[in-house]
CSV table of C-alpha atoms in Angstrom, one decimal:
chain,number,residue,atom,x,y,z
A,1,MET,CA,-94.6,98.5,85.1
A,2,LYS,CA,-91.2,98.3,83.5
A,3,THR,CA,-90.4,101.8,84.7
A,4,MET,CA,-91.4,100.9,88.3
A,5,LEU,CA,-89.2,97.8,88.2
A,6,ILE,CA,-86.2,99.9,87.0
A,7,ARG,CA,-86.8,102.4,89.8
A,8,ALA,CA,-87.0,99.7,92.4
A,9,SER,CA,-83.8,98.1,91.1
A,10,MET,CA,-82.0,101.4,91.2
A,11,LEU,CA,-83.2,102.0,94.8
A,12,ALA,CA,-82.0,98.5,95.9
A,13,VAL,CA,-78.6,99.1,94.4
A,14,LEU,CA,-78.3,102.5,96.1
A,15,VAL,CA,-79.4,101.1,99.4
A,16,THR,CA,-77.0,98.2,99.2
A,17,GLY,CA,-74.0,100.2,98.1
A,18,ILE,CA,-74.4,103.2,100.4
A,19,ASN,CA,-75.3,101.2,103.5
A,20,PHE,CA,-72.0,99.4,103.2
A,21,VAL,CA,-70.0,102.7,103.6
A,22,GLY,CA,-72.5,104.7,105.6
A,23,ALA,CA,-75.8,103.7,107.1
A,24,GLN,CA,-74.5,100.6,108.9
A,25,GLU,CA,-72.0,102.8,110.6
A,26,VAL,CA,-74.6,105.2,111.8
A,27,THR,CA,-75.6,104.8,115.4
A,28,THR,CA,-79.1,105.3,116.7
A,29,SER,CA,-78.3,108.8,117.9
A,30,MET,CA,-76.7,109.6,114.5
A,31,ARG,CA,-79.7,108.2,112.7
A,32,ASP,CA,-82.0,110.5,114.8
A,33,TYR,CA,-79.8,113.4,113.9
A,34,LEU,CA,-79.9,112.7,110.2
A,35,ALA,CA,-83.6,111.9,109.9
A,36,PRO,CA,-85.5,112.8,113.1
A,37,GLU,CA,-88.8,112.8,111.2
A,38,LYS,CA,-88.5,109.0,111.0
A,39,ALA,CA,-87.5,108.5,114.6
A,40,ALA,CA,-90.5,109.8,116.6
A,41,ARG,CA,-94.0,111.1,116.2
A,42,ASN,CA,-94.8,114.7,117.0
A,43,VAL,CA,-91.4,116.0,116.0
A,44,PHE,CA,-91.7,119.6,114.6
A,45,GLU,CA,-88.4,121.4,114.1
A,46,ASP,CA,-85.3,119.2,114.5
A,47,PRO,CA,-84.5,119.3,118.2
A,48,LYS,CA,-81.5,121.4,119.1
A,49,VAL,CA,-79.2,118.9,120.7
A,50,GLU,CA,-75.4,118.5,121.0
A,51,SER,CA,-74.0,117.8,117.6
A,52,PRO,CA,-72.4,114.3,117.3
A,53,GLU,CA,-68.7,114.2,116.8
A,54,PHE,CA,-67.5,114.0,113.3
A,55,ASP,CA,-65.1,111.2,112.2
A,56,GLY,CA,-65.9,111.1,108.5
A,57,ILE,CA,-68.8,111.5,106.2
A,58,LYS,CA,-71.9,109.4,107.2
A,59,VAL,CA,-74.6,108.7,104.7
A,60,SER,CA,-78.1,107.4,105.4
A,61,VAL,CA,-80.6,106.3,102.7
A,62,GLY,CA,-84.3,106.3,103.4
A,63,GLY,CA,-87.5,105.8,101.6
A,64,ASP,CA,-91.3,106.2,101.9
A,65,PHE,CA,-94.1,104.2,100.2
A,66,ALA,CA,-97.8,104.8,100.4
A,67,LEU,CA,-100.9,103.1,98.8
A,68,GLN,CA,-104.6,103.9,99.3
A,69,PHE,CA,-107.8,102.0,98.5
A,70,GLN,CA,-110.4,104.7,97.8
A,71,ALA,CA,-114.2,104.1,98.1
A,72,LEU,CA,-115.8,107.6,97.7
A,73,GLU,CA,-119.2,108.8,96.5
A,74,GLN,CA,-119.9,112.3,95.2
A,75,SER,CA,-122.8,114.5,94.3
A,76,THR,CA,-123.3,118.1,93.1
A,77,GLU,CA,-126.1,120.7,93.1
A,78,ALA,CA,-124.7,122.5,90.1
A,79,PRO,CA,-127.2,123.2,87.2
A,80,SER,CA,-126.8,121.4,83.9
A,81,LEU,CA,-123.8,122.2,81.7
A,82,GLY,CA,-126.3,122.6,78.9
A,83,VAL,CA,-127.4,126.0,80.3
A,84,LEU,CA,-124.7,127.7,78.3
A,85,THR,CA,-125.6,126.0,75.0
A,86,GLY,CA,-129.4,125.6,75.3
A,87,THR,CA,-129.2,121.8,75.6
A,88,THR,CA,-130.2,119.7,78.5
A,89,THR,CA,-127.0,117.7,78.9
A,90,PRO,CA,-126.6,116.9,82.6
A,91,ASN,CA,-123.7,118.1,84.6
A,92,ALA,CA,-122.4,114.5,84.8
A,93,LEU,CA,-119.7,113.8,87.3
A,94,ASN,CA,-117.1,111.2,86.5
A,95,ASP,CA,-118.0,107.7,87.8
A,96,MET,CA,-116.2,107.0,91.0
A,97,GLY,CA,-115.5,103.4,91.6
A,98,LYS,CA,-113.9,101.5,94.5
A,99,ASP,CA,-110.3,100.8,93.7
A,100,PHE,CA,-106.6,101.5,94.4
A,101,ASN,CA,-105.0,104.8,93.8
A,102,LEU,CA,-101.6,105.2,92.1
A,103,PRO,CA,-98.9,104.2,94.6
A,104,THR,CA,-96.5,106.9,95.6
A,105,ALA,CA,-92.8,106.6,96.6
A,106,ASN,CA,-90.0,108.9,97.9
A,107,PHE,CA,-86.3,108.5,98.1
A,108,ASP,CA,-84.3,110.3,100.8
A,109,LEU,CA,-80.6,110.9,101.0
A,110,ASN,CA,-79.2,112.3,104.3
A,111,ALA,CA,-75.5,113.0,104.9
A,112,TYR,CA,-73.5,114.1,107.9
A,113,LEU,CA,-70.8,116.3,106.3
A,114,GLY,CA,-69.1,117.8,109.4
A,115,LYS,CA,-69.8,118.3,113.1
A,116,GLY,CA,-73.3,119.8,113.2
A,117,LEU,CA,-73.5,120.0,109.4
A,118,LYS,CA,-76.4,118.0,107.9
A,119,MET,CA,-77.7,117.6,104.3
A,120,HIS,CA,-81.1,116.3,103.3
A,121,LEU,CA,-82.4,115.6,99.8
A,122,ARG,CA,-85.8,114.1,98.8
A,123,THR,CA,-86.8,112.8,95.4
A,124,TYR,CA,-90.3,111.8,94.4
A,125,LEU,CA,-90.0,108.5,92.6
A,126,SER,CA,-93.7,108.3,91.9
A,127,ALA,CA,-96.4,111.0,92.5
A,128,ARG,CA,-99.9,111.7,91.5
A,129,HIS,CA,-98.9,114.8,89.6
A,130,HIS,CA,-95.9,113.4,87.7
A,131,ASN,CA,-95.1,110.0,86.3
A,132,GLU,CA,-91.4,110.6,86.1
A,133,SER,CA,-89.0,110.8,89.1
A,134,TRP,CA,-88.0,114.4,90.1
A,135,VAL,CA,-86.3,116.1,93.0
A,136,LYS,CA,-88.7,117.7,95.5
A,137,GLY,CA,-85.9,119.7,97.3
A,138,GLY,CA,-83.2,119.7,99.8
A,139,TYR,CA,-81.3,121.8,102.4
A,140,ILE,CA,-78.1,122.2,104.4
A,141,GLN,CA,-78.6,122.6,108.2
A,142,VAL,CA,-75.8,124.1,110.3
A,143,ASP,CA,-75.8,123.6,114.1
A,144,ASN,CA,-72.1,124.0,114.7
A,145,LEU,CA,-69.3,126.0,113.1
A,146,ASP,CA,-66.3,123.7,114.0
A,147,PHE,CA,-65.8,123.2,110.3
A,148,ILE,CA,-64.5,126.8,110.2
A,149,GLN,CA,-62.4,126.5,113.3
A,150,GLU,CA,-62.8,124.4,116.4
A,151,GLY,CA,-64.9,126.2,118.9
A,152,PHE,CA,-65.8,129.0,116.4
A,153,ALA,CA,-68.8,131.0,117.8
A,154,SER,CA,-69.6,128.0,120.0
A,155,GLU,CA,-71.5,130.1,122.6
A,156,ILE,CA,-73.8,131.5,119.9
A,157,MET,CA,-74.3,128.1,118.2
A,158,LYS,CA,-75.5,126.6,121.5
A,159,TYR,CA,-78.7,128.4,120.7
A,160,ALA,CA,-78.6,129.1,117.0
A,161,ARG,CA,-79.1,127.2,113.7
A,162,VAL,CA,-78.9,128.2,110.1
A,163,LYS,CA,-80.8,126.4,107.4
A,164,ILE,CA,-80.4,127.1,103.6
A,165,GLY,CA,-81.9,125.2,100.7
A,166,MET,CA,-84.5,124.7,98.0
A,167,ASP,CA,-87.2,123.0,100.0
A,168,GLU,CA,-90.3,123.6,102.2
A,169,ILE,CA,-90.2,126.8,104.2
A,170,ASN,CA,-91.0,126.7,107.9
A,171,TYR,CA,-94.3,128.6,108.0
A,172,GLY,CA,-96.8,127.2,110.5
A,173,ASP,CA,-96.7,123.8,112.2
A,174,ALA,CA,-99.2,122.0,109.9
A,175,HIS,CA,-96.5,121.2,107.4
A,176,PHE,CA,-94.9,118.9,110.0
A,177,ARG,CA,-98.0,116.8,110.3
A,178,ARG,CA,-98.9,116.6,106.6
A,179,THR,CA,-98.4,113.9,104.0
A,180,ASP,CA,-95.5,114.7,101.8
A,181,ASN,CA,-96.2,112.6,98.7
A,182,ALA,CA,-95.4,109.1,100.1
A,183,GLU,CA,-94.2,110.3,103.6
A,184,ALA,CA,-97.4,109.7,105.5
A,185,LEU,CA,-96.2,108.4,108.9
A,186,ASN,CA,-96.6,111.8,110.6
A,187,ASN,CA,-100.2,112.4,109.3
A,188,PRO,CA,-102.7,110.6,111.4
A,189,PHE,CA,-105.3,110.9,108.6
A,190,VAL,CA,-105.1,110.3,104.9
A,191,GLY,CA,-105.6,113.8,103.5
A,192,ASN,CA,-103.9,117.1,104.3
A,193,TYR,CA,-105.8,120.2,105.3
A,194,ILE,CA,-108.1,121.9,102.8
A,195,MET,CA,-105.9,125.1,102.6
A,196,ASP,CA,-102.6,123.2,102.5
A,197,SER,CA,-99.8,125.6,103.6
A,198,PHE,CA,-96.8,124.0,101.9
A,199,THR,CA,-94.4,125.2,99.2
A,200,THR,CA,-90.9,124.6,98.1
A,201,GLU,CA,-88.8,127.7,97.4
A,202,ALA,CA,-85.2,128.9,97.6
A,203,PHE,CA,-84.8,130.0,101.2
A,204,GLY,CA,-82.6,130.9,104.1
A,205,GLU,CA,-83.7,130.6,107.7
A,206,GLY,CA,-82.2,131.6,111.1
A,207,TYR,CA,-83.2,129.8,114.3
A,208,VAL,CA,-82.9,130.6,118.0
A,209,PHE,CA,-83.6,128.0,120.6
A,210,TYR,CA,-83.5,129.3,124.2
A,211,LYS,CA,-84.8,127.1,127.0
A,212,ASN,CA,-88.3,126.2,125.7
A,213,PHE,CA,-88.7,129.1,123.3
A,214,ILE,CA,-88.1,129.0,119.6
A,215,GLY,CA,-87.8,131.8,117.1
A,216,VAL,CA,-87.4,131.6,113.3
A,217,VAL,CA,-86.7,134.3,110.7
A,218,GLY,CA,-86.8,133.4,107.0
A,219,VAL,CA,-86.6,134.8,103.5
A,220,SER,CA,-87.3,133.1,100.2
A,221,ASN,CA,-87.3,134.2,96.6
A,222,GLY,CA,-91.0,133.7,96.4
A,223,LYS,CA,-90.8,131.5,93.3
A,224,LEU,CA,-92.0,127.9,93.0
A,225,ASN,CA,-90.4,127.4,89.6
A,226,GLN,CA,-86.8,128.8,89.4
A,227,SER,CA,-85.4,130.7,86.5
A,228,PRO,CA,-83.1,133.8,86.1
A,229,VAL,CA,-85.0,134.9,83.1
A,230,ARG,CA,-87.1,138.0,83.8
A,231,THR,CA,-90.8,137.9,82.8
A,232,ALA,CA,-93.7,140.3,82.8
A,233,LYS,CA,-94.5,138.9,86.3
A,234,GLN,CA,-92.4,140.8,88.8
A,235,TYR,CA,-91.2,138.7,91.7
A,236,SER,CA,-89.8,139.9,95.0
A,237,PRO,CA,-88.5,138.1,98.1
A,238,SER,CA,-91.0,136.7,100.6
A,239,VAL,CA,-90.4,137.1,104.4
A,240,TYR,CA,-91.7,135.0,107.2
A,241,GLY,CA,-91.2,134.1,110.8
A,242,LYS,CA,-92.3,132.0,113.7
A,243,ILE,CA,-92.2,132.3,117.5
A,244,GLY,CA,-93.2,129.6,119.9
A,245,TYR,CA,-93.0,127.8,123.2
A,246,ASP,CA,-92.6,124.0,123.5
A,247,LYS,CA,-92.1,122.3,126.8
A,248,GLN,CA,-92.4,118.8,128.2
A,249,ILE,CA,-94.1,119.9,131.5
A,250,ASP,CA,-93.7,116.5,133.1
A,251,GLN,CA,-93.6,112.9,132.0
A,252,ASN,CA,-97.2,113.0,130.9
A,253,LEU,CA,-97.8,116.5,129.6
A,254,ARG,CA,-96.3,118.4,126.7
A,255,VAL,CA,-97.5,121.8,125.6
A,256,ARG,CA,-96.6,123.7,122.4
A,257,LEU,CA,-97.9,127.0,121.0
A,258,THR,CA,-96.6,128.8,117.9
A,259,GLY,CA,-97.5,131.7,115.8
A,260,SER,CA,-96.2,132.2,112.2
A,261,TYR,CA,-96.4,135.1,109.7
A,262,LEU,CA,-95.8,135.2,106.0
A,263,GLN,CA,-95.7,138.1,103.6
A,264,THR,CA,-95.1,137.8,99.9
A,265,ASN,CA,-94.2,140.7,97.7
A,266,GLY,CA,-94.4,141.6,94.0
A,267,TYR,CA,-96.5,139.2,91.9
A,268,ASN,CA,-96.0,136.1,94.1
A,269,ASN,CA,-99.0,134.0,93.5
A,270,ALA,CA,-99.6,132.6,97.0
A,271,ASN,CA,-97.5,129.6,96.4
A,272,ILE,CA,-98.0,128.7,100.1
A,273,TYR,CA,-101.4,127.2,99.2
A,274,GLY,CA,-100.5,125.8,95.8
A,275,GLY,CA,-96.9,124.7,96.2
A,276,ASP,CA,-97.4,121.0,96.6
A,277,ARG,CA,-96.7,119.5,93.2
A,278,ALA,CA,-97.2,115.9,94.4
A,279,GLY,CA,-101.0,116.0,94.4
A,280,GLY,CA,-103.9,115.6,96.8
A,281,ARG,CA,-105.1,112.4,98.3
A,282,TYR,CA,-108.7,112.5,97.3
A,283,TYR,CA,-108.3,111.4,93.7
A,284,TYR,CA,-110.5,113.0,91.0
A,285,VAL,CA,-113.4,114.0,93.3
A,286,LEU,CA,-116.0,116.5,91.9
A,287,LEU,CA,-114.7,116.5,88.4
A,288,THR,CA,-117.1,116.3,85.4
A,289,LYS,CA,-116.7,114.3,82.3
A,290,ASN,CA,-115.7,117.6,80.6
A,291,ASP,CA,-112.9,118.3,83.1
A,292,ALA,CA,-109.3,117.4,82.2
A,293,MET,CA,-108.0,114.4,84.2
A,294,GLY,CA,-104.4,113.6,85.3
A,295,GLU,CA,-102.0,116.4,85.9
A,296,ALA,CA,-104.5,119.1,85.0
A,297,ASN,CA,-106.5,118.3,88.2
A,298,TYR,CA,-104.0,116.9,90.6
A,299,ALA,CA,-105.1,118.8,93.7
A,300,THR,CA,-108.8,117.8,94.0
A,301,GLY,CA,-110.2,118.2,97.5
A,302,ARG,CA,-108.0,121.2,98.3
A,303,PHE,CA,-108.5,124.9,98.0
A,304,ASN,CA,-106.0,127.6,96.9
A,305,PRO,CA,-107.2,131.2,97.2
A,306,GLY,CA,-104.9,132.1,94.3
A,307,PHE,CA,-104.1,135.5,95.8
A,308,ASN,CA,-101.1,137.8,94.8
A,309,HIS,CA,-99.1,139.7,97.4
A,310,ILE,CA,-100.5,138.0,100.5
A,311,LYS,CA,-100.2,138.5,104.2
A,312,ALA,CA,-101.0,135.3,106.2
A,313,PHE,CA,-100.6,134.2,109.8
A,314,GLN,CA,-101.2,130.8,111.4
A,315,VAL,CA,-101.5,129.9,115.1
A,316,ASN,CA,-101.0,126.3,116.2
A,317,PRO,CA,-101.6,124.9,119.6
A,318,PHE,CA,-100.5,121.3,120.4
A,319,VAL,CA,-101.2,119.5,123.7
A,320,LYS,CA,-100.4,115.9,124.6
A,321,TYR,CA,-101.4,114.5,127.9
A,322,ARG,CA,-100.7,110.8,128.2
A,323,GLY,CA,-102.4,109.2,125.2
A,324,LEU,CA,-104.7,112.2,124.5
A,325,GLU,CA,-103.4,114.6,121.8
A,326,PHE,CA,-104.8,117.8,120.3
A,327,PHE,CA,-103.5,119.9,117.4
A,328,GLY,CA,-105.2,123.0,116.1
A,329,ILE,CA,-105.0,125.6,113.3
A,330,TYR,CA,-106.2,129.1,113.1
A,331,GLU,CA,-105.1,130.7,109.9
A,332,HIS,CA,-106.1,134.0,108.1
A,333,VAL,CA,-104.8,135.2,104.8
A,334,VAL,CA,-105.4,138.5,103.0
A,335,GLY,CA,-104.4,139.1,99.4
A,336,PHE,CA,-105.2,140.6,96.0
A,337,LYS,CA,-106.8,138.9,93.0
A,338,GLY,CA,-107.5,139.7,89.4
A,339,ALA,CA,-106.5,142.5,87.1
A,340,ALA,CA,-108.4,145.0,89.3
A,341,ALA,CA,-106.3,143.9,92.3
A,342,GLU,CA,-109.3,143.7,94.7
A,343,LYS,CA,-108.6,142.6,98.2
A,344,GLY,CA,-110.1,139.4,99.6
A,345,ASN,CA,-109.5,137.2,102.6
A,346,TYR,CA,-110.0,133.6,103.8
A,347,THR,CA,-109.9,132.0,107.2
A,348,GLN,CA,-109.1,128.4,108.0
A,349,LEU,CA,-110.0,126.6,111.2
A,350,GLY,CA,-108.9,123.0,112.1
A,351,GLY,CA,-108.7,120.8,115.0
A,352,GLU,CA,-107.5,117.2,115.5
A,353,LEU,CA,-108.3,115.1,118.6
A,354,LEU,CA,-106.5,111.8,118.9
A,355,TYR,CA,-106.2,109.1,121.5
A,356,ARG,CA,-103.2,106.9,121.3
A,357,LEU,CA,-103.3,103.6,123.1
A,358,GLY,CA,-101.3,100.4,123.5
A,359,GLY,CA,-98.1,99.7,125.3
A,360,HIS,CA,-96.1,101.8,122.8
A,361,GLU,CA,-99.0,103.9,121.6
A,362,GLN,CA,-99.1,101.8,118.5
A,363,PHE,CA,-102.8,102.3,118.0
A,364,TYR,CA,-104.8,105.5,117.8
A,365,LEU,CA,-108.4,106.7,117.2
A,366,GLY,CA,-109.5,110.2,116.4
A,367,GLY,CA,-111.2,112.9,114.4
A,368,ARG,CA,-110.4,116.1,112.6
A,369,TYR,CA,-112.7,119.0,111.6
A,370,ASN,CA,-111.5,121.5,109.0
A,371,THR,CA,-113.3,124.5,107.5
A,372,VAL,CA,-112.3,127.3,105.1
A,373,SER,CA,-114.5,130.4,104.5
A,374,GLY,CA,-113.9,133.7,102.9
A,375,LYS,CA,-114.2,135.9,99.8
A,376,ASP,CA,-112.1,136.5,96.7
A,377,THR,CA,-113.0,140.2,97.0
A,378,ASP,CA,-114.9,142.4,99.4
A,379,THR,CA,-117.9,142.4,97.1
A,380,ALA,CA,-117.9,138.7,96.2
A,381,ALA,CA,-120.1,136.1,97.6
A,382,GLU,CA,-118.7,133.9,100.4
A,383,ARG,CA,-117.2,130.5,99.7
A,384,LYS,CA,-117.3,127.9,102.4
A,385,ILE,CA,-115.9,124.3,102.6
A,386,ASP,CA,-116.3,121.9,105.5
A,387,ARG,CA,-114.6,118.6,106.0
A,388,LEU,CA,-114.9,116.0,108.8
A,389,ASN,CA,-112.4,113.1,109.1
A,390,LEU,CA,-112.9,110.1,111.5
A,391,GLY,CA,-110.4,107.3,111.6
A,392,GLY,CA,-107.7,105.4,113.3
A,393,GLY,CA,-104.4,103.7,112.7
A,394,TRP,CA,-102.0,100.9,113.7
A,395,PHE,CA,-98.2,101.2,113.8
A,396,MET,CA,-97.4,97.5,113.1
A,397,THR,CA,-93.8,98.5,113.6
A,398,LYS,CA,-92.3,102.0,114.0
A,399,ASN,CA,-91.8,102.1,110.3
A,400,VAL,CA,-95.2,100.6,109.1
A,401,LEU,CA,-98.5,102.2,109.5
A,402,ALA,CA,-102.0,101.2,108.4
A,403,LYS,CA,-104.8,103.7,108.5
A,404,VAL,CA,-108.6,103.8,107.9
A,405,GLU,CA,-110.5,107.0,107.5
A,406,TYR,CA,-114.1,108.1,106.8
A,407,VAL,CA,-114.2,111.5,105.2
A,408,THR,CA,-117.1,113.9,104.3
A,409,GLN,CA,-116.5,117.2,102.6
A,410,LYS,CA,-119.0,119.7,101.2
A,411,TYR,CA,-119.1,123.1,99.4
A,412,ASN,CA,-121.7,125.7,99.9
A,413,ASP,CA,-124.3,126.1,97.1
A,414,ASP,CA,-123.4,129.4,95.5
A,415,ALA,CA,-122.7,130.5,92.0
A,416,VAL,CA,-119.4,132.0,93.2
A,417,TRP,CA,-117.9,128.6,92.4
A,418,GLY,CA,-119.0,129.0,88.8
A,419,ALA,CA,-122.4,128.7,87.2
A,420,THR,CA,-121.8,125.0,86.2
A,421,SER,CA,-118.9,124.1,88.5
A,422,ALA,CA,-119.3,120.7,90.1
A,423,LEU,CA,-118.1,122.4,93.3
A,424,ARG,CA,-121.3,124.3,93.6
A,425,GLY,CA,-123.1,122.4,96.3
A,426,GLY,CA,-120.6,119.6,95.8
A,427,LYS,CA,-120.1,116.9,98.3
A,428,PHE,CA,-118.0,113.7,98.6
A,429,ASN,CA,-117.8,111.1,101.3
A,430,GLY,CA,-116.7,107.6,102.0
A,431,LEU,CA,-113.9,105.4,103.2
A,432,LEU,CA,-110.2,105.3,102.5
A,433,PHE,CA,-107.6,102.7,103.6
A,434,GLU,CA,-103.9,103.6,103.5
A,435,ALA,CA,-100.8,101.6,104.1
A,436,THR,CA,-97.5,103.5,104.4
A,437,ILE,CA,-93.9,102.5,105.1
A,438,GLY,CA,-91.1,105.0,106.1
A,439,PHE,CA,-87.5,104.3,107.0
């Protein structure tokens, strides 16, 4: 509690001090430029707009806070743990009560450093995975080169953008609609997708915006944890890209369709599905009394194929007609696993259907279906996971959202999960309530 009070006090001091010289001078349009993810729903890449004029450094401080009440039940079809020792000890799951999860919090710092030159930095103040505060990542975004010379390459920069940093890479569209630790305003549900395509790596990206088309080419060093020290694990750069079409057809209809590709090289251990170090939303589901708790199992409810040297692609349709909204995922990944380097593959399907209502679309109802199926190797048995989410939300203000969700998730009953794994025939279901604030 003392640590949380210290963090809150530090945040209050920072907000008070920096607002005096920065954020209170920021106009609405500047605020949108600095942090568009807070200004509107269904924002994917930052819109390519005319860069605001620069008349001195502008700083904007933001934050996110999220808290859930979890009421989940669980069961498993796994045989007894005692099979390995000859005893009859049951494969007892941890007792799941109905209570609050650990609150999470983010601290955002955005700066306008020159015409079309934006910096973003995010710190996790509190996360499921770590008790201490730590930097998630940040980047520099360049939309204009006037800081080199006025009018420099202006005809090119009308359509181009450069983004460099140590932050999440732009593979797929799902990462724009996910919960990032405490930032949950853009996720209509409580949990992220089962195969959560998100990682933070050192990267450089080039963008082209032409009319309603977008193209992205990126390269990262392929490492989640950075170090210049060479190890037995050989890492090589990862390459990725995206191409898409996004158009507001008329006042009522918007259509977006993108396709993304990612290829890792060397040892790279498929960070794209295990790169979220904040932790999953469904706390401690399907863990036995013998399983380690806390940081050792911070991603319960998710699935990481754990491949090396992967090739993955993701297709994302998005359609919004009046209050009706659809977002989908088709994703396929191929990679190698184990010392024998046998090839396996997994496919993820997902679809969200929402209906937003109210004078400002401040209410919504909807559902999401998500499934993952595939094999670790060509000769292995198939794994399959199915999840259904049903829920709704209320934007009490543009910065405050309350959600309720019913979730049910199940795993197929096969020894491929492990002879005594609680995931074998595992299932959890129940209700979650989440309140989140973002500014």
